[in-house]
XYZ file of N, CA and C in Angstrom:
186
model
N 111.664 92.410 106.265
C 110.237 92.336 105.945
C 109.968 91.161 105.010
N 108.745 90.745 104.977
C 108.379 89.622 104.116
C 108.111 90.114 102.700
N 108.134 89.193 101.760
C 107.857 89.550 100.371
C 106.425 90.043 100.214
N 105.516 89.487 100.995
C 104.121 89.919 100.951
C 104.009 91.391 101.354
N 104.709 91.775 102.407
C 104.711 93.171 102.849
C 105.338 94.072 101.794
N 106.411 93.607 101.163
C 107.056 94.377 100.098
C 106.101 94.581 98.930
N 105.367 93.534 98.585
C 104.408 93.593 97.484
C 103.339 94.642 97.792
N 102.772 94.577 98.996
C 101.737 95.540 99.382
C 102.281 96.966 99.401
N 103.508 97.138 99.875
C 104.113 98.471 99.919
C 104.274 99.033 98.508
N 104.724 98.207 97.573
C 104.870 98.651 96.190
C 103.508 98.991 95.591
N 102.520 98.151 95.855
C 101.174 98.397 95.342
C 100.627 99.732 95.865
N 100.816 100.012 97.139
C 100.350 101.271 97.719
C 101.088 102.463 97.132
N 102.384 102.324 96.910
C 103.176 103.392 96.315
C 102.694 103.708 94.899
N 102.464 102.671 94.105
C 101.974 102.877 92.741
C 100.584 103.514 92.741
N 99.735 103.105 93.674
C 98.360 103.614 93.737
C 98.310 105.098 94.106
N 99.367 105.622 94.700
C 99.412 107.051 95.022
C 99.471 107.899 93.760
N 100.115 107.392 92.714
C 100.330 108.169 91.491
C 99.505 107.710 90.298
N 98.935 106.519 90.365
C 98.230 105.962 89.212
C 96.879 105.384 89.635
N 95.853 105.538 88.781
C 94.568 104.869 89.037
C 94.675 103.409 88.590
N 95.120 102.547 89.470
C 95.453 101.163 89.116
C 94.230 100.278 88.951
N 94.330 99.389 87.991
C 93.402 98.273 87.844
C 94.243 97.016 88.021
N 93.785 96.095 88.855
C 94.514 94.848 89.072
C 93.860 93.743 88.256
N 94.667 93.093 87.426
C 94.192 91.959 86.648
C 94.956 90.733 87.137
N 94.262 89.833 87.801
C 94.903 88.627 88.325
C 95.001 87.599 87.206
N 96.209 87.120 86.986
C 96.460 86.122 85.953
C 96.700 84.797 86.667
N 95.812 83.858 86.442
C 95.904 82.556 87.104
C 96.316 81.481 86.110
N 96.963 80.480 86.618
C 97.313 79.285 85.839
C 98.205 79.568 84.641
N 99.107 80.534 84.772
C 100.098 80.757 83.727
C 100.995 79.525 83.659
N 101.265 79.029 82.478
C 102.072 77.812 82.333
C 103.481 77.977 82.886
N 104.048 79.185 82.762
C 105.426 79.373 83.199
C 105.553 79.969 84.592
N 104.599 80.784 85.028
C 104.750 81.513 86.286
C 103.761 81.128 87.372
N 102.746 80.332 87.080
C 101.751 79.989 88.093
C 100.661 81.039 88.160
N 100.918 82.140 88.839
C 99.954 83.232 88.897
C 100.702 84.536 89.126
N 100.031 85.642 88.873
C 100.616 86.956 89.091
C 99.550 88.019 88.934
N 99.960 89.264 89.075
C 99.033 90.380 88.923
C 99.612 91.364 87.923
N 98.789 91.721 86.949
C 99.132 92.755 85.980
C 98.454 94.035 86.452
N 99.242 95.058 86.730
C 98.704 96.352 87.150
C 98.590 97.222 85.908
N 97.371 97.719 85.671
C 97.100 98.492 84.467
C 96.648 99.900 84.837
N 96.946 100.841 83.943
C 96.450 102.208 84.037
C 95.690 102.450 82.745
N 94.382 102.612 82.869
C 93.504 102.688 81.701
C 93.674 101.411 80.883
N 94.081 101.516 79.632
C 94.233 100.326 78.787
C 95.684 99.863 78.688
N 96.562 100.489 79.452
C 97.990 100.212 79.321
C 98.533 99.465 80.538
N 99.380 98.498 80.278
C 100.035 97.760 81.353
C 101.120 98.629 81.975
N 101.126 98.721 83.305
C 102.162 99.467 84.012
C 103.251 98.516 84.504
N 102.835 97.433 85.171
C 103.809 96.451 85.634
C 103.128 95.119 85.902
N 103.957 94.092 86.015
C 103.494 92.736 86.284
C 104.345 92.190 87.422
N 103.693 91.562 88.396
C 104.406 90.994 89.546
C 103.930 89.569 89.773
N 104.870 88.666 89.987
C 104.502 87.323 90.434
C 105.537 86.847 91.456
N 105.099 85.995 92.370
C 106.021 85.500 93.395
C 106.962 84.445 92.835
N 108.161 84.438 93.376
C 109.134 83.389 93.077
C 109.572 82.782 94.407
N 110.326 81.724 94.342
C 110.726 81.005 95.558
C 111.446 81.917 96.554
N 112.367 82.725 96.079
C 113.165 83.560 96.977
C 112.999 85.048 96.720
N 111.840 85.455 96.208
C 111.644 86.873 95.953
C 110.423 87.139 95.100
N 110.406 88.326 94.524
C 109.326 88.737 93.638
C 109.904 89.055 92.269
N 109.198 88.677 91.228
C 109.562 89.068 89.870
C 108.720 90.288 89.543
N 109.369 91.389 89.182
C 108.661 92.629 88.872
C 109.132 93.117 87.512
N 108.185 93.337 86.610
C 108.507 93.852 85.277
C 107.694 95.117 85.040
N 108.378 96.222 84.747
C 107.706 97.480 84.427
C 107.691 97.675 82.921
N 106.588 98.179 82.417
C 106.478 98.494 80.991
C 106.735 99.983 80.837
N 107.720 100.330 80.034
C 108.063 101.732 79.812
C 107.830 102.052 78.346
N 107.007 103.075 78.108
C 106.705 103.472 76.738
C 107.402 104.782 76.427
N 107.819 104.924 75.179
C 108.457 106.172 74.755
C 107.418 107.152 74.305
């Protein structure tokens, strides 16, 4: 599958359990662009494309 399809699949999976807000981050000096997925006021994860894959960072709170 393509990275785009993987991205959409992950987004749909997250949306099943969380009321997601998508914040598109454009013109990041280091990453170009990406999407910060938020639940209420809290960041859940951040995804941006890379040359050979996707960079995905989840925020885990104690």
